[in-house]
Short mmCIF file of C-alpha atoms in Angstrom, two decimals:
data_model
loop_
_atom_site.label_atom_id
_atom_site.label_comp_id
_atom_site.label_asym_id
_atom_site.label_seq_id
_atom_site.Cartn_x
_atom_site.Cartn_y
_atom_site.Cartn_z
CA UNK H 1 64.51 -36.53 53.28
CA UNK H 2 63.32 -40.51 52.58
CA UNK H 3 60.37 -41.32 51.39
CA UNK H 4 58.56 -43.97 53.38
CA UNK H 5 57.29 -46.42 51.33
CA UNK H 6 55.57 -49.57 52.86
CA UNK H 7 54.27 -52.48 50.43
CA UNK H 8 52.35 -55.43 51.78
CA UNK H 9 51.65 -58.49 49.58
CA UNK H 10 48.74 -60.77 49.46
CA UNK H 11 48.27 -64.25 51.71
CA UNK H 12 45.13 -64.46 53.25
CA UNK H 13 45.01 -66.17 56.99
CA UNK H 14 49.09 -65.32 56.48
CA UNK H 15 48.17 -61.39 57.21
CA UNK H 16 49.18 -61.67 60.62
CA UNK H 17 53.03 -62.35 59.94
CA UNK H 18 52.21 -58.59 58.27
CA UNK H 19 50.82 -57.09 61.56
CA UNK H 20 54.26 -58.79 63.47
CA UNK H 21 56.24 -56.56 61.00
CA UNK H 22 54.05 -53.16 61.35
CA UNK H 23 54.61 -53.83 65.49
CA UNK H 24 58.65 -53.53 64.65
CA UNK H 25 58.47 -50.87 62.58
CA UNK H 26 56.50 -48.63 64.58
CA UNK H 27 58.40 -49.14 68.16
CA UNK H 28 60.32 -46.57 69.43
CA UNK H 29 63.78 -47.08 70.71
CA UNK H 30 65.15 -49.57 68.43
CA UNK H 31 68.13 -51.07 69.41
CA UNK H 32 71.49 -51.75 66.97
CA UNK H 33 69.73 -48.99 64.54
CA UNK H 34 71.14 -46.23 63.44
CA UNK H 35 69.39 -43.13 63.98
CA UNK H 36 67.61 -42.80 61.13
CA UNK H 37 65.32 -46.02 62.44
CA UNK H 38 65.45 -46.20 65.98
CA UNK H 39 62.08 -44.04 66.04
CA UNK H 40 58.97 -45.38 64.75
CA UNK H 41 59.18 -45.58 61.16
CA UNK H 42 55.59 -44.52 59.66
CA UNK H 43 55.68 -44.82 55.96
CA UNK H 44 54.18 -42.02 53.93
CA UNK H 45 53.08 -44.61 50.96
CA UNK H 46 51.38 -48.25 51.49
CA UNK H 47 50.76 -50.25 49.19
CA UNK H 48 48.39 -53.56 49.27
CA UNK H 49 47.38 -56.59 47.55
CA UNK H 50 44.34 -58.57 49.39
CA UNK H 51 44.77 -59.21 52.68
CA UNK H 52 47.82 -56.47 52.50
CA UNK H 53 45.16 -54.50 51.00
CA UNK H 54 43.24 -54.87 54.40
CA UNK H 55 45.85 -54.41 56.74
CA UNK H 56 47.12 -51.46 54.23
CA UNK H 57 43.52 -49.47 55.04
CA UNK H 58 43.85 -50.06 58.90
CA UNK H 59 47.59 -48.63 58.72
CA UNK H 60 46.21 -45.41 56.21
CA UNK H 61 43.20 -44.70 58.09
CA UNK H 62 45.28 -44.53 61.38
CA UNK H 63 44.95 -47.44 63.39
CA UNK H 64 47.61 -48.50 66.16
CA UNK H 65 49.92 -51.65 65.62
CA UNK H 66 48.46 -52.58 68.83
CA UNK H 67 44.97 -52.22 67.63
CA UNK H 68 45.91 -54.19 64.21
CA UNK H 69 47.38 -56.54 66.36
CA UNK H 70 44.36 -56.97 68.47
CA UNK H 71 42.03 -57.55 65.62
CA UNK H 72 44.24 -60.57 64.34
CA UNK H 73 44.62 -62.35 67.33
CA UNK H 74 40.83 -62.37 67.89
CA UNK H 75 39.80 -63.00 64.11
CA UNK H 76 37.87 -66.08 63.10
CA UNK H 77 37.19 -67.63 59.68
CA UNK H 78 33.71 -66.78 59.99
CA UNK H 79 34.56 -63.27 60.22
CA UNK H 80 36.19 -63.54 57.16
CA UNK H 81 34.39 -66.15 54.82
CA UNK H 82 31.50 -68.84 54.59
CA UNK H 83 29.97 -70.91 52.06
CA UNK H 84 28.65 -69.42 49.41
CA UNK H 85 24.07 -69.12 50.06
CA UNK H 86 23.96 -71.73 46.73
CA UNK H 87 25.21 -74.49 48.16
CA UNK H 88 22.81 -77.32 48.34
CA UNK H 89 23.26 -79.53 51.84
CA UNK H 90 25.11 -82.13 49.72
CA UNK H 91 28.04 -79.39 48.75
CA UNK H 92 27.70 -78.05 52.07
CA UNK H 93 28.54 -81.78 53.81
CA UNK H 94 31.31 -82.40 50.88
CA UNK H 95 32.66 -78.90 51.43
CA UNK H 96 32.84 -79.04 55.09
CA UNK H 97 34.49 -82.35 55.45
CA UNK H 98 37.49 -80.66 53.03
CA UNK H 99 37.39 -77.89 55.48
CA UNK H 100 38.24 -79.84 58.32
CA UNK H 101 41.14 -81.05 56.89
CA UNK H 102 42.57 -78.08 55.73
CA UNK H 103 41.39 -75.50 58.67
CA UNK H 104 40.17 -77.68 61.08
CA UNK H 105 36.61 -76.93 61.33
CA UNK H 106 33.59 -76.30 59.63
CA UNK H 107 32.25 -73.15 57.95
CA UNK H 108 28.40 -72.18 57.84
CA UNK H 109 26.58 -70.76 54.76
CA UNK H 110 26.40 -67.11 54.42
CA UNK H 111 22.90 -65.41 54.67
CA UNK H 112 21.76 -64.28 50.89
CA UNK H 113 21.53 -60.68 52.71
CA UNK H 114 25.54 -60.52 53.30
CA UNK H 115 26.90 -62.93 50.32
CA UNK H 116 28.80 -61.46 47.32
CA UNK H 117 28.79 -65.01 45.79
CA UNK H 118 27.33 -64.66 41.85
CA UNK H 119 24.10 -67.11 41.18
CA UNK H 120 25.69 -68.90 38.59
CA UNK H 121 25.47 -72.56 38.30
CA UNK H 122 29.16 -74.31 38.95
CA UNK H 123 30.41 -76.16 35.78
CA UNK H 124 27.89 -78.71 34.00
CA UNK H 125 26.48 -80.24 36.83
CA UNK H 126 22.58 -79.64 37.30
CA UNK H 127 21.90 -77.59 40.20
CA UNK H 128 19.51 -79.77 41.86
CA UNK H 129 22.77 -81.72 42.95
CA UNK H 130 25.24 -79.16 43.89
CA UNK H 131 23.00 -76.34 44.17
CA UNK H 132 24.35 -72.81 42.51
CA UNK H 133 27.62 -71.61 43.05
CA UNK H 134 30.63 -70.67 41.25
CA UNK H 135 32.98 -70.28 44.09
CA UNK H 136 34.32 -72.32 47.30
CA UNK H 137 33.75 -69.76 50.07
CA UNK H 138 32.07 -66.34 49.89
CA UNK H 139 33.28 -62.83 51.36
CA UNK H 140 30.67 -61.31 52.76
CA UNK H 141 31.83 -61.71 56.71
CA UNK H 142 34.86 -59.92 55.44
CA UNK H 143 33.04 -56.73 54.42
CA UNK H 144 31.22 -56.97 57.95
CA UNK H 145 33.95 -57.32 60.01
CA UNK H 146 35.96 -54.89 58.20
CA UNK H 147 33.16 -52.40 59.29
CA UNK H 148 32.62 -53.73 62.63
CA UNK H 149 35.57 -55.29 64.27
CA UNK H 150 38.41 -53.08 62.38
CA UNK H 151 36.32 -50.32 62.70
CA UNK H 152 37.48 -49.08 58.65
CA UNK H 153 35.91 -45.97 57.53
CA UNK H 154 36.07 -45.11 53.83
CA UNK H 155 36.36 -40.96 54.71
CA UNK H 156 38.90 -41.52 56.91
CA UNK H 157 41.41 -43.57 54.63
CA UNK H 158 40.41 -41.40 51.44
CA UNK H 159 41.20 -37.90 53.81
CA UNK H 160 44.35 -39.87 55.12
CA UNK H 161 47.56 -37.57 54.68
CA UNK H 162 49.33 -41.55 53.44
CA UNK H 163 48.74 -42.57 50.06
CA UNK H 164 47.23 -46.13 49.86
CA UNK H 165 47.60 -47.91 46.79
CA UNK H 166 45.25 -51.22 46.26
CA UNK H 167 45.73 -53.48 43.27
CA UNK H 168 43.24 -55.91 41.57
CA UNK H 169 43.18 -57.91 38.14
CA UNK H 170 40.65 -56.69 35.48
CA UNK H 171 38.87 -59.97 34.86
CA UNK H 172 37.76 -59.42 31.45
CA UNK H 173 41.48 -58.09 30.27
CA UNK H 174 44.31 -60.17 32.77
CA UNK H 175 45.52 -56.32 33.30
CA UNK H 176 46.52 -55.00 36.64
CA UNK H 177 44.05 -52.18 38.30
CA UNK H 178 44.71 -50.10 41.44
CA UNK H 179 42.54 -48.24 43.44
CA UNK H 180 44.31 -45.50 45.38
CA UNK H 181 42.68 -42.49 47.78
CA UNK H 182 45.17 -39.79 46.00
CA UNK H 183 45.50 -38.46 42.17
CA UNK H 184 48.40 -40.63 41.03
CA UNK H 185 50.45 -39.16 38.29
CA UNK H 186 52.64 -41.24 35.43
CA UNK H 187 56.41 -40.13 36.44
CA UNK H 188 57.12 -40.34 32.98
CA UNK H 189 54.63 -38.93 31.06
CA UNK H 190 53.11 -36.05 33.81
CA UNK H 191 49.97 -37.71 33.09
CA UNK H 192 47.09 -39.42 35.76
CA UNK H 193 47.89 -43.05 35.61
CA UNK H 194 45.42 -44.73 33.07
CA UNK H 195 44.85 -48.22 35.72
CA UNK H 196 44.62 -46.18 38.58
CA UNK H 197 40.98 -44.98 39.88
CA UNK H 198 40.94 -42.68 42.42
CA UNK H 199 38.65 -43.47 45.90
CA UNK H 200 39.51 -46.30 47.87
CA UNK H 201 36.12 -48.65 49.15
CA UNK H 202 35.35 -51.32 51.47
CA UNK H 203 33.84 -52.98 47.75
CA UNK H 204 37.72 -52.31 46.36
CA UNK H 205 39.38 -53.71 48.89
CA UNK H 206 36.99 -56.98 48.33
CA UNK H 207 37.90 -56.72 44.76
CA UNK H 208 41.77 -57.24 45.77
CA UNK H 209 41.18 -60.06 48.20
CA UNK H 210 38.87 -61.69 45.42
CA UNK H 211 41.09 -65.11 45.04
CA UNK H 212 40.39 -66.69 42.26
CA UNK H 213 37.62 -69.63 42.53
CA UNK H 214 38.36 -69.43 46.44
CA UNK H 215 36.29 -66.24 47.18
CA UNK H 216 34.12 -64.46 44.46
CA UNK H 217 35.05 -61.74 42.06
CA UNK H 218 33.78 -58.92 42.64
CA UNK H 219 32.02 -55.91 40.72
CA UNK H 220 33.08 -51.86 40.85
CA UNK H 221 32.49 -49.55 38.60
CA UNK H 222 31.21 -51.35 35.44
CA UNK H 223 34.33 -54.05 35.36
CA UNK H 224 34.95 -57.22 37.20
CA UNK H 225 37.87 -57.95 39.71
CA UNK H 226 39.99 -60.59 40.66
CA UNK H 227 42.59 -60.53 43.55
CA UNK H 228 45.43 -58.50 42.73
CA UNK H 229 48.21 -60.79 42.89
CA UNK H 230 46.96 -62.91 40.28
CA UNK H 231 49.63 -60.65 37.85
CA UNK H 232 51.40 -58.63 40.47
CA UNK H 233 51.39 -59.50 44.37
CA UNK H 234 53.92 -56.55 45.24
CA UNK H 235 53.20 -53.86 42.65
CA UNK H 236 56.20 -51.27 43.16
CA UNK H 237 56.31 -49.19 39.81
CA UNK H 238 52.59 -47.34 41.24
CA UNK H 239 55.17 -46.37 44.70
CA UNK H 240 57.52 -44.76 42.41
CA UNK H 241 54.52 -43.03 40.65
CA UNK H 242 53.00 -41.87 43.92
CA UNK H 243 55.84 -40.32 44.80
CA UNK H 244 56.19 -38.05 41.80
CA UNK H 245 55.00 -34.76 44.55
CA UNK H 246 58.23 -35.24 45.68
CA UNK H 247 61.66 -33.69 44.56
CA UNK H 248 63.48 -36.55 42.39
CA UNK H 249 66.70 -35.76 45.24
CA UNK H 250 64.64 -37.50 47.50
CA UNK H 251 65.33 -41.33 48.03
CA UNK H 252 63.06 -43.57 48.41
CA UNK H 253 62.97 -46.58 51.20
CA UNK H 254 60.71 -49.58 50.36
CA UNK H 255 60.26 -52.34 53.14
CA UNK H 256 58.55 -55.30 51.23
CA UNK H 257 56.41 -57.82 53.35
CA UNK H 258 56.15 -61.19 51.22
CA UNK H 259 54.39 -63.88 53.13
CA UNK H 260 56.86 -65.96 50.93
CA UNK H 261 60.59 -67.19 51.78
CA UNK H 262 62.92 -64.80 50.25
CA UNK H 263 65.77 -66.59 48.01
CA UNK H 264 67.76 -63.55 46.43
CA UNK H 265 70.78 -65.59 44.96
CA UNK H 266 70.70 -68.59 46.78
CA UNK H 267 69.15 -71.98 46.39
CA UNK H 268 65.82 -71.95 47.60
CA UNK H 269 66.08 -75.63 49.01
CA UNK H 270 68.14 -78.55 48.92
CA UNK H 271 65.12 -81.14 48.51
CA UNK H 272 62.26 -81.22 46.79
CA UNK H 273 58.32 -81.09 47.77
CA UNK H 274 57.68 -84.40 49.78
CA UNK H 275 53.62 -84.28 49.38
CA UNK H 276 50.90 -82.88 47.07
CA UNK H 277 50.16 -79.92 49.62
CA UNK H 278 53.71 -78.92 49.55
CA UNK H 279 54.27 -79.10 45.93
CA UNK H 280 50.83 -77.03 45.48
CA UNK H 281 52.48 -74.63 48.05
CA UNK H 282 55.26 -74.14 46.42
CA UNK H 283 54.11 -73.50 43.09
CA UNK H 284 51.73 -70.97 44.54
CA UNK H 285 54.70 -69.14 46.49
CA UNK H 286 57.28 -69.24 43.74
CA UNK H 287 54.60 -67.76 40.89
CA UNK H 288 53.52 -65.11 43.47
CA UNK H 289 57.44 -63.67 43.45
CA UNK H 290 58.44 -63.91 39.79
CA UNK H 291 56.60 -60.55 39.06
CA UNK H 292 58.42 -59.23 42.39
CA UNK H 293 61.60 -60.75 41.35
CA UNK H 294 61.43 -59.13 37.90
CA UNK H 295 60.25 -55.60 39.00
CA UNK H 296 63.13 -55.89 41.73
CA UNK H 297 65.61 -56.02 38.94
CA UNK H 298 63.90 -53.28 36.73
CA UNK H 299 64.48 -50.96 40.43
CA UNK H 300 68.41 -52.28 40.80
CA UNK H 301 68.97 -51.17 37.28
CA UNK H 302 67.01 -47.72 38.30
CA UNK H 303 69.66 -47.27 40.59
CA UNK H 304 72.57 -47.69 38.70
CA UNK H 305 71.18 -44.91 36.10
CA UNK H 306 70.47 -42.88 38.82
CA UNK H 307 73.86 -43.12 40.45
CA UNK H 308 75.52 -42.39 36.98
CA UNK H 309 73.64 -38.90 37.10
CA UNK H 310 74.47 -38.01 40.18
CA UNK H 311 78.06 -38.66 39.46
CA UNK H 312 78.13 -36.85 36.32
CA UNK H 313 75.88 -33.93 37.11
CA UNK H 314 76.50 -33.98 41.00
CA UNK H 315 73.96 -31.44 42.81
CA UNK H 316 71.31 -30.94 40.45
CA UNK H 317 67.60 -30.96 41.44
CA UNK H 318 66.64 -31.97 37.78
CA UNK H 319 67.54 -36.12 37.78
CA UNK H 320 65.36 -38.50 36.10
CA UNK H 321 65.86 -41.44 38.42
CA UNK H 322 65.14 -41.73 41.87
CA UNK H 323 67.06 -43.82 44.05
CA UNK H 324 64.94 -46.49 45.44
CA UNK H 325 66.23 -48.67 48.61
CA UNK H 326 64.19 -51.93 48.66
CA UNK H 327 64.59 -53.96 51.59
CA UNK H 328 62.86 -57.33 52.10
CA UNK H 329 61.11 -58.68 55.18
CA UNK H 330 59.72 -62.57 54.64
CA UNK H 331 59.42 -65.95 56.56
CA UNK H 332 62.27 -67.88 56.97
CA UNK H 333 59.89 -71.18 55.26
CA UNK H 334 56.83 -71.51 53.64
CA UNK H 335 53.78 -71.53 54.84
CA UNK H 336 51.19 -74.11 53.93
CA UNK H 337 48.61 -73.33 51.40
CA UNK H 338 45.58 -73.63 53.55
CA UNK H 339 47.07 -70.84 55.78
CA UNK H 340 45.22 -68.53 53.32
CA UNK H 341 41.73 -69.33 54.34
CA UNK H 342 42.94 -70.08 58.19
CA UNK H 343 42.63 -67.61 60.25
CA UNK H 344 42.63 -68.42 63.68
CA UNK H 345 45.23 -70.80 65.41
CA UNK H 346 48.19 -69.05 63.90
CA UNK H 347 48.20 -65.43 64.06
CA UNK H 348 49.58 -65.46 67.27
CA UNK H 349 53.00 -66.97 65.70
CA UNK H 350 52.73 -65.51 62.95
CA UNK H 351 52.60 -62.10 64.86
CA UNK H 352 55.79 -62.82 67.11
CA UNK H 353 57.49 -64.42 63.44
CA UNK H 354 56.51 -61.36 61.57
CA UNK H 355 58.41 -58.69 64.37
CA UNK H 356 61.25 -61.09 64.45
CA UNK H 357 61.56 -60.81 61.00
CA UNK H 358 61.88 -57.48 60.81
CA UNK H 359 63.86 -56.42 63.44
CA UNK H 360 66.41 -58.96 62.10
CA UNK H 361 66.15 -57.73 58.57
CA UNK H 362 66.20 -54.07 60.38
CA UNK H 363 69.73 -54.86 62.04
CA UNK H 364 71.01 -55.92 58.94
CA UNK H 365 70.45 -53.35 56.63
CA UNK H 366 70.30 -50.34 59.48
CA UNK H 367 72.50 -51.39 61.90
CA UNK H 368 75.19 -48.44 63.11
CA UNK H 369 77.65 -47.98 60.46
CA UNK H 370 75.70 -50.15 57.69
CA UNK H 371 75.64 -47.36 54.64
#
């Protein structure tokens, strides 16, 4: 037996690349697999940071690749975000005109009714010129059409036979949290994980798509939350956690959706950024792997330890490390930083980019005779 483990990584408008790679992985009849993958492959753990978050619930509660699929080709930025109700019509104009550069079009202000935007004042400026807001866009559509359009039902992800994990970042202490609709248990100490509250909510998964300054933060359960990957976009040591239920003989297969190039080993580029957006994109990208990058190597050196048992104390049902198989589906470049708050004109692409990349990263790490 394998455990299943799927983990899906932050990136706003970029979610759809995600719903390209959950269409792969669910096909029947792949071709050039072995026969281990050819069927759909449905994992039994997901775990999500923001938007993965959101397309982490859809997968949990049930829905179809074809249905997730559906719901990002037809999504809108107004489904997702507005301007915040404080914004004066001066911020509004200003706002708007940056919009249209980076989007393409303009956003309207979200009713007081719907916002999750705070009332604070932004900075020192006196809010009878830039009205009272602390954030760029507010979340509210998000919570609507995640109720509405995905048709999400908090019952039916928490009774959901999957484990979903959720991550966000504790404002008030920089730590990571995680939300998760099972009893997670420390692997090490047979203890419930101290930063991991059971019950996964539509206000939860807000908390881990909370971007910093971008979108609000957001309030649960008497602390304040930040997006998750502000200190870890692809959190794998809760997987290895959630799969404590099962027998420690059991591997573990992790396929890893960054919305970021993957360099393992090799020079990233052979240039450098040629313009302020790309520079800003990469430093974004690059700082959204290192914690990947350095949990990655804490999981290699997992494995060794683990294959050191088995060889010394071959057959035993008593190990203390699991073998963990993590395999890496990304984009081949990087996608600009205003692809987080566009969601529109690309998911199409980045639909037909995310199933390429995984059937390519499939048929090189499953192909017929690959071990």
């Amino acid at each position: 037996m394998t455990i299943r483990t799927l983990v899906l990584s932050g990136g706003g408008g970029r979610g759809a690349f995600q719903a390209g790679v959950y269409k792969y992985l669910m096909e029947d009849h792949k071709l050039d697999v072995d026969a281990d993958h050819s069927g759909p492959w449905s994992p039994e753990i997901v775990v999500g940071t923001s938007i993965g978050a959101v397309n982490g619930a859809a997968i949990v509660q049930g829905k179809t690749p074809e249905e997730i699929e559906h719901f990002w080709k037809l999504a809108r930025e107004s489904d997702i975000e507005g301007l915040p109700p404080g914004m004066n019509w001066l911020t509004r104009r200003i706002a708007n005109l940056v919009l249209r550069g980076l989007i393409g079009r303009p956003l309207a202000r979200v009713p007081h009714d719907d916002a999750h935007s705070p009332p604070e004042a932004f900075g020192d400026l006196p809010s009878w010129l830039v009205g009272r807001w602390s954030n760029l866009l507010d979340t509210g559509p998000l919570r609507r059409t995640m109720i509405e359009k995905l048709k999400l039902d908090e019952a039916k992800i928490n009774a959901s036979e999957q484990t979903l994990l959720i991550s966000a970042t504790d404002i008030y202490s920089g730590e990571l949290a995680m939300f998760s609709n099972k009893p997670v248990i420390n692997r090490k100490f047979g203890e419930p994980r101290a930063n991991i509250q059971n019950g996964i909510t539509f206000n939860r998964i807000l908390a881990s798509a909370s971007i910093p300054m971008v979108y609000p933060w957001t309030h649960d359960s008497g602390s304040t939350y930040w997006d998750g990957a502000v200190v870890a976009n692809t959190p794998l040591s809760a997987a290895l956690d959630a799969a404590r239920n099962h027998p420690i003989t059991e591997d573990m297969e992790v396929i890893v959706v960054l919305m970021t190039p993957w360099r393992k080993g090799e020079v990233g580029h052979n240039r450098l950024p040629n313009s302020f957006m790309e520079a800003a994109t990469w430093t974004l990208d690059w700082a959204l792997l290192a914690s990947f990058r350095d949990r990655l190597r804490a999981t290699e050196a997992y494995n060794k330890l683990a294959e050191m048992e088995r060889q010394m104390n071959p057959g035993r049902d008593d190990y203390t490390y699991r073998r963990v198989k993590v395999v890496v589906v990304a984009p081949d470049d990087f996608f600009p930083i205003a692809r987080i708050v566009d969601y529109d004109d690309h998911s199409e692409a980045l639909i037909e980019m995310g199933y390429k990349a995984a059937k390519s990263v499939y048929q090189l790490n499953f192909s017929i005779g690959v071990g």
